[in-house]
Amino acid sequence: MTTKQKKQPHPARAAAALVPLLALALAACGTQTKDGSGAGDGSGSVRPDVPVTGVHWTVESVTADGRKTAAPAGAHVTIDAKGRARGNFGCNHFSAKAAVEGDTVTLTDTTMTEMGCPEPHQGFEDALKTALTGKLKAELNDGALTLTSTGGDTIRLSEQPPAPLEGTRWTVDSLLAGRTATSLPAGAEGKAFLVFGKDGSVRGNLGCNQFSTTVTTEGSTMTFGRVTSTRKLCAAPQMELERALLEAMKGKVTYALDHRSLTVTAPDTSGFVAGAPGERAAQGHPKK
């Protein structure tokens, strides 16, 4: 009786058979779910970068040392694809190196303008400048971005579209005197505003009295017509603001529209800065 020997697999064929099995195992280790988490414990996953570049982020508030402070109009930050962050701290403009890796945003080498700022703008600017430095953990949720520093300070931002000159309610939030921005007289905050119409009209409030006038724009200049207003007598702070705005709206002035901030400057370098309310505030969600 002849005994048949069991045929052993060829080593090369056995190795070839293992290749697809190994590939499947490696693919399983690196599998990502839709939210960026990997299969199992996720130790082999690669999280995608948080999509923060190319967006104008309006700063809503800063919470530092447990104290939350609402942002003044104009505070914002943008990060481009070339690794630069630019924006406004609430008074001064800034630029910095930026890197986005996964859910971490790192800002370094910050430079800024040196315009004198009134309170509460200066206090907010100092808090934002400190918080918006170094490594920041980014969390994006329904158009709202939260950046958290290693020290636990948080910056809340929202994605806001630019505001057009016409049809927007521009609320005056500071006065200009050369390179210095000054706060509004105490008690006059939030009272003065302008609305530019498509027909060349301007109407609003000077801080005390309602007013109307005409305007023509050409390039970076606008020319105001004769201002007519009501003749109500108000407290000293409102009247002081009213006089400043009337001086700033005499004849031909220069203006700059920066996303949701409007700056009007008279030939003598006096003027004012006005901001458009964020969409969340306009929809009944005021900034706290």
PDB file of C-alpha atoms in Angstrom:
ATOM      1  CA  MET A   1       0.000   0.000   0.000  1.00  0.00           C
ATOM      2  CA  THR A   2       1.401   3.320  -1.082  1.00  0.00           C
ATOM      3  CA  THR A   3       1.213   6.191   1.419  1.00  0.00           C
ATOM      4  CA  LYS A   4       0.626   9.691  -0.047  1.00  0.00           C
ATOM      5  CA  GLN A   5       2.590  12.502   1.524  1.00  0.00           C
ATOM      6  CA  LYS A   6       0.745  15.756   2.305  1.00  0.00           C
ATOM      7  CA  LYS A   7       1.923  18.473  -0.087  1.00  0.00           C
ATOM      8  CA  GLN A   8       3.406  21.532   1.712  1.00  0.00           C
ATOM      9  CA  PRO A   9       2.517  25.023   0.362  1.00  0.00           C
ATOM     10  CA  HIS A  10       5.224  26.794  -1.538  1.00  0.00           C
ATOM     11  CA  PRO A  11       6.753  29.582   0.633  1.00  0.00           C
ATOM     12  CA  ALA A  12       6.447  32.235  -2.120  1.00  0.00           C
ATOM     13  CA  ARG A  13       2.771  31.409  -2.707  1.00  0.00           C
ATOM     14  CA  ALA A  14       2.039  31.569   1.031  1.00  0.00           C
ATOM     15  CA  ALA A  15       3.641  35.011   1.298  1.00  0.00           C
ATOM     16  CA  ALA A  16       1.644  36.254  -1.701  1.00  0.00           C
ATOM     17  CA  ALA A  17      -1.565  35.056  -0.093  1.00  0.00           C
ATOM     18  CA  LEU A  18      -0.783  37.064   3.056  1.00  0.00           C
ATOM     19  CA  VAL A  19      -0.382  40.383   1.177  1.00  0.00           C
ATOM     20  CA  PRO A  20      -4.099  41.145   0.660  1.00  0.00           C
ATOM     21  CA  LEU A  21      -4.847  40.083   4.243  1.00  0.00           C
ATOM     22  CA  LEU A  22      -2.260  42.504   5.595  1.00  0.00           C
ATOM     23  CA  ALA A  23      -3.609  45.272   3.366  1.00  0.00           C
ATOM     24  CA  LEU A  24      -7.101  44.718   4.718  1.00  0.00           C
ATOM     25  CA  ALA A  25      -5.819  44.809   8.295  1.00  0.00           C
ATOM     26  CA  LEU A  26      -3.935  48.066   7.732  1.00  0.00           C
ATOM     27  CA  ALA A  27      -6.956  49.650   6.045  1.00  0.00           C
ATOM     28  CA  ALA A  28      -9.117  48.731   9.014  1.00  0.00           C
ATOM     29  CA  CYS A  29      -6.642  50.381  11.394  1.00  0.00           C
ATOM     30  CA  GLY A  30      -6.726  53.637   9.429  1.00  0.00           C
ATOM     31  CA  THR A  31     -10.470  53.751   8.747  1.00  0.00           C
ATOM     32  CA  GLN A  32     -12.147  57.043   9.551  1.00  0.00           C
ATOM     33  CA  THR A  33     -15.768  57.737  10.238  1.00  0.00           C
ATOM     34  CA  LYS A  34     -17.528  60.781   8.795  1.00  0.00           C
ATOM     35  CA  ASP A  35     -16.809  62.862  11.903  1.00  0.00           C
ATOM     36  CA  GLY A  36     -13.082  62.159  11.664  1.00  0.00           C
ATOM     37  CA  SER A  37     -12.842  59.497  14.406  1.00  0.00           C
ATOM     38  CA  GLY A  38     -11.155  56.242  13.591  1.00  0.00           C
ATOM     39  CA  ALA A  39     -12.402  52.681  14.020  1.00  0.00           C
ATOM     40  CA  GLY A  40     -11.790  51.107  17.395  1.00  0.00           C
ATOM     41  CA  ASP A  41      -9.874  53.462  19.682  1.00  0.00           C
ATOM     42  CA  GLY A  42      -8.947  55.723  16.741  1.00  0.00           C
ATOM     43  CA  SER A  43      -5.252  55.557  17.535  1.00  0.00           C
ATOM     44  CA  GLY A  44      -4.431  55.065  13.849  1.00  0.00           C
ATOM     45  CA  SER A  45      -6.790  57.738  12.479  1.00  0.00           C
ATOM     46  CA  VAL A  46      -5.749  61.016  10.892  1.00  0.00           C
ATOM     47  CA  ARG A  47      -8.105  63.859  11.727  1.00  0.00           C
ATOM     48  CA  PRO A  48      -8.758  66.408   8.956  1.00  0.00           C
ATOM     49  CA  ASP A  49      -7.971  70.084   9.511  1.00  0.00           C
ATOM     50  CA  VAL A  50     -10.843  72.137  10.936  1.00  0.00           C
ATOM     51  CA  PRO A  51     -12.167  74.255   8.003  1.00  0.00           C
ATOM     52  CA  VAL A  52     -11.345  77.696   9.399  1.00  0.00           C
ATOM     53  CA  THR A  53      -9.321  79.157   6.524  1.00  0.00           C
ATOM     54  CA  GLY A  54     -10.803  81.573   4.005  1.00  0.00           C
ATOM     55  CA  VAL A  55     -13.601  82.654   6.360  1.00  0.00           C
ATOM     56  CA  HIS A  56     -14.175  86.071   7.941  1.00  0.00           C
ATOM     57  CA  TRP A  57     -14.711  85.216  11.613  1.00  0.00           C
ATOM     58  CA  THR A  58     -16.442  87.928  13.634  1.00  0.00           C
ATOM     59  CA  VAL A  59     -15.371  87.838  17.287  1.00  0.00           C
ATOM     60  CA  GLU A  60     -18.419  87.599  19.540  1.00  0.00           C
ATOM     61  CA  SER A  61     -16.795  87.445  22.974  1.00  0.00           C
ATOM     62  CA  VAL A  62     -13.714  86.532  24.984  1.00  0.00           C
ATOM     63  CA  THR A  63     -13.804  84.694  28.307  1.00  0.00           C
ATOM     64  CA  ALA A  64     -10.597  85.160  30.301  1.00  0.00           C
ATOM     65  CA  ASP A  65     -10.115  84.203  33.961  1.00  0.00           C
ATOM     66  CA  GLY A  66     -13.804  83.310  34.121  1.00  0.00           C
ATOM     67  CA  ARG A  67     -14.952  86.750  32.949  1.00  0.00           C
ATOM     68  CA  LYS A  68     -16.870  87.020  29.664  1.00  0.00           C
ATOM     69  CA  THR A  69     -16.553  90.256  27.680  1.00  0.00           C
ATOM     70  CA  ALA A  70     -18.580  91.093  24.563  1.00  0.00           C
ATOM     71  CA  ALA A  71     -16.569  92.178  21.529  1.00  0.00           C
ATOM     72  CA  PRO A  72     -16.806  95.684  20.081  1.00  0.00           C
ATOM     73  CA  ALA A  73     -17.894  96.061  16.466  1.00  0.00           C
ATOM     74  CA  GLY A  74     -15.133  95.288  13.990  1.00  0.00           C
ATOM     75  CA  ALA A  75     -13.246  92.662  16.002  1.00  0.00           C
ATOM     76  CA  HIS A  76     -12.496  89.795  13.616  1.00  0.00           C
ATOM     77  CA  VAL A  77      -9.900  87.363  12.293  1.00  0.00           C
ATOM     78  CA  THR A  78      -9.294  85.640   8.956  1.00  0.00           C
ATOM     79  CA  ILE A  79      -6.778  82.888   8.197  1.00  0.00           C
ATOM     80  CA  ASP A  80      -5.639  82.375   4.621  1.00  0.00           C
ATOM     81  CA  ALA A  81      -4.321  79.256   2.918  1.00  0.00           C
ATOM     82  CA  LYS A  82      -0.769  80.661   2.926  1.00  0.00           C
ATOM     83  CA  GLY A  83      -0.451  80.584   6.707  1.00  0.00           C
ATOM     84  CA  ARG A  84      -1.266  84.206   7.610  1.00  0.00           C
ATOM     85  CA  ALA A  85      -3.866  85.431  10.082  1.00  0.00           C
ATOM     86  CA  ARG A  86      -5.140  89.006   9.832  1.00  0.00           C
ATOM     87  CA  GLY A  87      -7.818  90.890  11.670  1.00  0.00           C
ATOM     88  CA  ASN A  88      -8.716  93.450  14.281  1.00  0.00           C
ATOM     89  CA  PHE A  89      -8.423  93.115  18.061  1.00  0.00           C
ATOM     90  CA  GLY A  90     -11.313  95.536  18.589  1.00  0.00           C
ATOM     91  CA  CYS A  91      -9.323  98.701  17.916  1.00  0.00           C
ATOM     92  CA  ASN A  92      -5.952  97.893  16.319  1.00  0.00           C
ATOM     93  CA  HIS A  93      -5.312  95.731  13.264  1.00  0.00           C
ATOM     94  CA  PHE A  94      -2.993  92.736  13.561  1.00  0.00           C
ATOM     95  CA  SER A  95      -1.179  90.105  11.513  1.00  0.00           C
ATOM     96  CA  ALA A  96       0.346  86.786  12.616  1.00  0.00           C
ATOM     97  CA  LYS A  97       1.727  83.496  11.384  1.00  0.00           C
ATOM     98  CA  ALA A  98      -0.951  80.791  11.462  1.00  0.00           C
ATOM     99  CA  ALA A  99      -0.864  77.005  11.228  1.00  0.00           C
ATOM    100  CA  VAL A 100      -3.868  74.668  11.200  1.00  0.00           C
ATOM    101  CA  GLU A 101      -3.265  71.017  12.038  1.00  0.00           C
ATOM    102  CA  GLY A 102      -6.241  68.830  12.807  1.00  0.00           C
ATOM    103  CA  ASP A 103      -8.299  70.651  15.431  1.00  0.00           C
ATOM    104  CA  THR A 104      -5.394  72.838  16.569  1.00  0.00           C
ATOM    105  CA  VAL A 105      -4.810  76.403  15.366  1.00  0.00           C
ATOM    106  CA  THR A 106      -1.443  77.959  16.256  1.00  0.00           C
ATOM    107  CA  LEU A 107      -0.789  81.715  16.031  1.00  0.00           C
ATOM    108  CA  THR A 108       2.725  83.148  16.482  1.00  0.00           C
ATOM    109  CA  ASP A 109       4.803  86.253  15.668  1.00  0.00           C
ATOM    110  CA  THR A 110       1.926  88.717  16.024  1.00  0.00           C
ATOM    111  CA  THR A 111       2.405  92.327  14.895  1.00  0.00           C
ATOM    112  CA  MET A 112      -0.157  95.118  15.264  1.00  0.00           C
ATOM    113  CA  THR A 113      -0.827  98.798  14.706  1.00  0.00           C
ATOM    114  CA  GLU A 114      -0.432 101.150  17.665  1.00  0.00           C
ATOM    115  CA  MET A 115      -3.481 103.406  17.640  1.00  0.00           C
ATOM    116  CA  GLY A 116      -4.578 104.739  21.014  1.00  0.00           C
ATOM    117  CA  CYS A 117      -7.783 103.007  22.114  1.00  0.00           C
ATOM    118  CA  PRO A 118     -10.444 104.078  24.609  1.00  0.00           C
ATOM    119  CA  GLU A 119     -12.019 101.889  27.238  1.00  0.00           C
ATOM    120  CA  PRO A 120     -13.691  99.447  27.082  1.00  0.00           C
ATOM    121  CA  HIS A 121     -12.040  98.753  23.708  1.00  0.00           C
ATOM    122  CA  GLN A 122      -8.529  98.694  25.214  1.00  0.00           C
ATOM    123  CA  GLY A 123      -9.473  96.179  27.902  1.00  0.00           C
ATOM    124  CA  PHE A 124     -11.108  93.882  25.374  1.00  0.00           C
ATOM    125  CA  GLU A 125      -8.160  94.225  22.998  1.00  0.00           C
ATOM    126  CA  ASP A 126      -5.697  93.218  25.716  1.00  0.00           C
ATOM    127  CA  ALA A 127      -7.785  90.150  26.605  1.00  0.00           C
ATOM    128  CA  LEU A 128      -8.200  89.054  22.974  1.00  0.00           C
ATOM    129  CA  LYS A 129      -4.525  89.617  22.149  1.00  0.00           C
ATOM    130  CA  THR A 130      -3.493  87.406  25.086  1.00  0.00           C
ATOM    131  CA  ALA A 131      -6.022  84.658  24.328  1.00  0.00           C
ATOM    132  CA  LEU A 132      -5.353  84.613  20.569  1.00  0.00           C
ATOM    133  CA  THR A 133      -1.746  83.471  20.936  1.00  0.00           C
ATOM    134  CA  GLY A 134      -0.037  80.070  20.765  1.00  0.00           C
ATOM    135  CA  LYS A 135      -1.872  76.757  20.423  1.00  0.00           C
ATOM    136  CA  LEU A 136      -5.668  76.954  20.363  1.00  0.00           C
ATOM    137  CA  LYS A 137      -8.109  74.055  20.286  1.00  0.00           C
ATOM    138  CA  ALA A 138     -10.784  74.711  17.643  1.00  0.00           C
ATOM    139  CA  GLU A 139     -14.388  73.491  17.827  1.00  0.00           C
ATOM    140  CA  LEU A 140     -16.742  74.259  14.954  1.00  0.00           C
ATOM    141  CA  ASN A 141     -20.498  73.899  15.392  1.00  0.00           C
ATOM    142  CA  ASP A 142     -23.159  75.222  12.997  1.00  0.00           C
ATOM    143  CA  GLY A 143     -21.204  78.284  11.845  1.00  0.00           C
ATOM    144  CA  ALA A 144     -19.937  79.075  15.350  1.00  0.00           C
ATOM    145  CA  LEU A 145     -16.246  78.665  16.156  1.00  0.00           C
ATOM    146  CA  THR A 146     -14.808  78.351  19.658  1.00  0.00           C
ATOM    147  CA  LEU A 147     -11.056  78.653  20.205  1.00  0.00           C
ATOM    148  CA  THR A 148      -9.706  77.522  23.578  1.00  0.00           C
ATOM    149  CA  SER A 149      -6.218  78.408  24.749  1.00  0.00           C
ATOM    150  CA  THR A 150      -3.971  76.094  26.767  1.00  0.00           C
ATOM    151  CA  GLY A 151      -4.783  78.255  29.791  1.00  0.00           C
ATOM    152  CA  GLY A 152      -8.533  77.713  29.390  1.00  0.00           C
ATOM    153  CA  ASP A 153      -9.478  81.116  27.961  1.00  0.00           C
ATOM    154  CA  THR A 154     -12.085  80.914  25.187  1.00  0.00           C
ATOM    155  CA  ILE A 155     -12.863  83.022  22.138  1.00  0.00           C
ATOM    156  CA  ARG A 156     -16.264  82.711  20.510  1.00  0.00           C
ATOM    157  CA  LEU A 157     -16.528  83.653  16.842  1.00  0.00           C
ATOM    158  CA  SER A 158     -19.189  83.419  14.166  1.00  0.00           C
ATOM    159  CA  GLU A 159     -19.128  83.377  10.391  1.00  0.00           C
ATOM    160  CA  GLN A 160     -20.692  86.600   9.161  1.00  0.00           C
ATOM    161  CA  PRO A 161     -21.278  87.861   5.601  1.00  0.00           C
ATOM    162  CA  PRO A 162     -20.066  91.382   4.698  1.00  0.00           C
ATOM    163  CA  ALA A 163     -22.528  94.221   5.280  1.00  0.00           C
ATOM    164  CA  PRO A 164     -23.386  96.445   2.295  1.00  0.00           C
ATOM    165  CA  LEU A 165     -23.144 100.210   2.691  1.00  0.00           C
ATOM    166  CA  GLU A 166     -26.738 100.692   1.618  1.00  0.00           C
ATOM    167  CA  GLY A 167     -29.588  99.339   3.685  1.00  0.00           C
ATOM    168  CA  THR A 168     -27.461  98.523   6.750  1.00  0.00           C
ATOM    169  CA  ARG A 169     -28.068 100.166  10.115  1.00  0.00           C
ATOM    170  CA  TRP A 170     -24.612 101.523  10.994  1.00  0.00           C
ATOM    171  CA  THR A 171     -24.351 102.155  14.747  1.00  0.00           C
ATOM    172  CA  VAL A 172     -21.674 104.650  15.762  1.00  0.00           C
ATOM    173  CA  ASP A 173     -19.356 103.126  18.380  1.00  0.00           C
ATOM    174  CA  SER A 174     -16.326 105.457  18.509  1.00  0.00           C
ATOM    175  CA  LEU A 175     -15.051 108.864  17.396  1.00  0.00           C
ATOM    176  CA  LEU A 176     -11.761 109.596  15.649  1.00  0.00           C
ATOM    177  CA  ALA A 177      -9.188 112.311  16.233  1.00  0.00           C
ATOM    178  CA  GLY A 178      -6.160 111.691  14.031  1.00  0.00           C
ATOM    179  CA  ARG A 179      -4.648 108.300  14.891  1.00  0.00           C
ATOM    180  CA  THR A 180      -6.593 108.094  18.142  1.00  0.00           C
ATOM    181  CA  ALA A 181      -9.994 106.508  18.605  1.00  0.00           C
ATOM    182  CA  THR A 182     -12.036 107.862  21.486  1.00  0.00           C
ATOM    183  CA  SER A 183     -15.010 106.300  23.194  1.00  0.00           C
ATOM    184  CA  LEU A 184     -18.420 107.908  22.908  1.00  0.00           C
ATOM    185  CA  PRO A 185     -19.464 110.314  25.674  1.00  0.00           C
ATOM    186  CA  ALA A 186     -20.820 108.417  28.672  1.00  0.00           C
ATOM    187  CA  GLY A 187     -24.536 107.827  28.256  1.00  0.00           C
ATOM    188  CA  ALA A 188     -24.477 108.253  24.477  1.00  0.00           C
ATOM    189  CA  GLU A 189     -23.524 104.690  23.581  1.00  0.00           C
ATOM    190  CA  GLY A 190     -25.731 102.888  21.075  1.00  0.00           C
ATOM    191  CA  LYS A 191     -27.890 105.917  20.277  1.00  0.00           C
ATOM    192  CA  ALA A 192     -26.389 107.304  17.041  1.00  0.00           C
ATOM    193  CA  PHE A 193     -26.831 105.439  13.757  1.00  0.00           C
ATOM    194  CA  LEU A 194     -26.976 105.969   9.994  1.00  0.00           C
ATOM    195  CA  VAL A 195     -28.836 104.184   7.203  1.00  0.00           C
ATOM    196  CA  PHE A 196     -27.783 104.836   3.601  1.00  0.00           C
ATOM    197  CA  GLY A 197     -30.528 104.446   1.010  1.00  0.00           C
ATOM    198  CA  LYS A 198     -30.145 103.307  -2.579  1.00  0.00           C
ATOM    199  CA  ASP A 199     -31.680 106.611  -3.662  1.00  0.00           C
ATOM    200  CA  GLY A 200     -28.757 108.604  -2.207  1.00  0.00           C
ATOM    201  CA  SER A 201     -30.514 109.481   1.027  1.00  0.00           C
ATOM    202  CA  VAL A 202     -29.107 109.132   4.544  1.00  0.00           C
ATOM    203  CA  ARG A 203     -31.235 109.080   7.658  1.00  0.00           C
ATOM    204  CA  GLY A 204     -30.703 108.181  11.277  1.00  0.00           C
ATOM    205  CA  ASN A 205     -30.023 109.615  14.703  1.00  0.00           C
ATOM    206  CA  LEU A 206     -27.182 111.908  15.793  1.00  0.00           C
ATOM    207  CA  GLY A 207     -27.296 110.713  19.384  1.00  0.00           C
ATOM    208  CA  CYS A 208     -30.188 112.988  20.286  1.00  0.00           C
ATOM    209  CA  ASN A 209     -32.022 114.274  17.213  1.00  0.00           C
ATOM    210  CA  GLN A 210     -33.268 112.463  14.137  1.00  0.00           C
ATOM    211  CA  PHE A 211     -31.626 113.644  10.916  1.00  0.00           C
ATOM    212  CA  SER A 212     -31.716 113.262   7.154  1.00  0.00           C
ATOM    213  CA  THR A 213     -29.425 114.321   4.327  1.00  0.00           C
ATOM    214  CA  THR A 214     -28.178 113.231   0.916  1.00  0.00           C
ATOM    215  CA  VAL A 215     -24.909 111.592  -0.105  1.00  0.00           C
ATOM    216  CA  THR A 216     -23.004 110.801  -3.268  1.00  0.00           C
ATOM    217  CA  THR A 217     -20.160 108.275  -3.334  1.00  0.00           C
ATOM    218  CA  GLU A 218     -17.203 108.079  -5.688  1.00  0.00           C
ATOM    219  CA  GLY A 219     -14.334 105.682  -5.102  1.00  0.00           C
ATOM    220  CA  SER A 220     -13.266 106.053  -1.463  1.00  0.00           C
ATOM    221  CA  THR A 221     -15.014 109.388  -0.933  1.00  0.00           C
ATOM    222  CA  MET A 222     -18.548 110.414  -0.074  1.00  0.00           C
ATOM    223  CA  THR A 223     -20.056 113.889  -0.140  1.00  0.00           C
ATOM    224  CA  PHE A 224     -22.829 114.752   2.292  1.00  0.00           C
ATOM    225  CA  GLY A 225     -25.475 117.322   1.506  1.00  0.00           C
ATOM    226  CA  ARG A 226     -27.095 119.744   3.913  1.00  0.00           C
ATOM    227  CA  VAL A 227     -28.185 117.998   7.112  1.00  0.00           C
ATOM    228  CA  THR A 228     -31.677 118.661   8.467  1.00  0.00           C
ATOM    229  CA  SER A 229     -32.678 117.457  11.926  1.00  0.00           C
ATOM    230  CA  THR A 230     -35.196 117.771  14.678  1.00  0.00           C
ATOM    231  CA  ARG A 231     -34.454 120.363  17.375  1.00  0.00           C
ATOM    232  CA  LYS A 232     -34.817 118.433  20.601  1.00  0.00           C
ATOM    233  CA  LEU A 233     -32.566 119.406  23.507  1.00  0.00           C
ATOM    234  CA  CYS A 234     -30.842 116.452  25.179  1.00  0.00           C
ATOM    235  CA  ALA A 235     -28.345 115.795  27.957  1.00  0.00           C
ATOM    236  CA  ALA A 236     -24.766 117.026  27.502  1.00  0.00           C
ATOM    237  CA  PRO A 237     -23.221 113.671  26.396  1.00  0.00           C
ATOM    238  CA  GLN A 238     -25.736 113.198  23.575  1.00  0.00           C
ATOM    239  CA  MET A 239     -25.332 116.797  22.413  1.00  0.00           C
ATOM    240  CA  GLU A 240     -21.551 116.431  22.435  1.00  0.00           C
ATOM    241  CA  LEU A 241     -21.814 113.357  20.213  1.00  0.00           C
ATOM    242  CA  GLU A 242     -24.273 115.132  17.929  1.00  0.00           C
ATOM    243  CA  ARG A 243     -21.905 118.068  17.370  1.00  0.00           C
ATOM    244  CA  ALA A 244     -19.029 115.694  16.556  1.00  0.00           C
ATOM    245  CA  LEU A 245     -21.078 113.773  13.990  1.00  0.00           C
ATOM    246  CA  LEU A 246     -22.341 116.936  12.315  1.00  0.00           C
ATOM    247  CA  GLU A 247     -18.742 118.124  11.919  1.00  0.00           C
ATOM    248  CA  ALA A 248     -17.748 114.743  10.435  1.00  0.00           C
ATOM    249  CA  MET A 249     -20.572 114.880   7.887  1.00  0.00           C
ATOM    250  CA  LYS A 250     -19.729 118.266   6.382  1.00  0.00           C
ATOM    251  CA  GLY A 251     -19.184 118.032   2.644  1.00  0.00           C
ATOM    252  CA  LYS A 252     -16.594 115.673   1.146  1.00  0.00           C
ATOM    253  CA  VAL A 253     -15.058 112.994   3.376  1.00  0.00           C
ATOM    254  CA  THR A 254     -13.258 109.697   2.895  1.00  0.00           C
ATOM    255  CA  TYR A 255     -14.736 106.388   3.937  1.00  0.00           C
ATOM    256  CA  ALA A 256     -13.599 102.779   4.289  1.00  0.00           C
ATOM    257  CA  LEU A 257     -15.896  99.761   4.376  1.00  0.00           C
ATOM    258  CA  ASP A 258     -14.262  96.741   6.016  1.00  0.00           C
ATOM    259  CA  HIS A 259     -16.658  93.783   6.083  1.00  0.00           C
ATOM    260  CA  ARG A 260     -19.018  94.964   8.862  1.00  0.00           C
ATOM    261  CA  SER A 261     -17.217  98.153   9.905  1.00  0.00           C
ATOM    262  CA  LEU A 262     -17.573 101.650   8.395  1.00  0.00           C
ATOM    263  CA  THR A 263     -15.010 104.410   9.007  1.00  0.00           C
ATOM    264  CA  VAL A 264     -15.749 107.995   7.966  1.00  0.00           C
ATOM    265  CA  THR A 265     -12.882 110.529   8.124  1.00  0.00           C
ATOM    266  CA  ALA A 266     -13.147 114.274   7.537  1.00  0.00           C
ATOM    267  CA  PRO A 267     -10.297 116.320   5.997  1.00  0.00           C
ATOM    268  CA  ASP A 268      -9.166 117.442   9.479  1.00  0.00           C
ATOM    269  CA  THR A 269      -8.811 113.689  10.443  1.00  0.00           C
ATOM    270  CA  SER A 270     -11.815 113.797  12.772  1.00  0.00           C
ATOM    271  CA  GLY A 271     -14.529 111.247  12.123  1.00  0.00           C
ATOM    272  CA  PHE A 272     -16.287 108.190  13.446  1.00  0.00           C
ATOM    273  CA  VAL A 273     -16.397 104.403  13.261  1.00  0.00           C
ATOM    274  CA  ALA A 274     -19.709 102.546  12.976  1.00  0.00           C
ATOM    275  CA  GLY A 275     -20.500  98.859  12.979  1.00  0.00           C
ATOM    276  CA  ALA A 276     -23.229  96.607  11.630  1.00  0.00           C
ATOM    277  CA  PRO A 277     -24.886  94.209  14.092  1.00  0.00           C
ATOM    278  CA  GLY A 278     -24.077  90.534  13.641  1.00  0.00           C
ATOM    279  CA  GLU A 279     -26.751  88.296  12.138  1.00  0.00           C
ATOM    280  CA  ARG A 280     -27.256  86.475  15.437  1.00  0.00           C
ATOM    281  CA  ALA A 281     -27.912  89.764  17.253  1.00  0.00           C
ATOM    282  CA  ALA A 282     -30.202  90.956  14.466  1.00  0.00           C
ATOM    283  CA  GLN A 283     -32.226  87.763  14.771  1.00  0.00           C
ATOM    284  CA  GLY A 284     -32.807  88.245  18.481  1.00  0.00           C
ATOM    285  CA  HIS A 285     -29.625  86.688  19.835  1.00  0.00           C
ATOM    286  CA  PRO A 286     -27.748  89.635  21.328  1.00  0.00           C
ATOM    287  CA  LYS A 287     -24.101  89.254  22.235  1.00  0.00           C
ATOM    288  CA  LYS A 288     -23.642  88.760  25.931  1.00  0.00           C
TER     289      LYS A 288
END
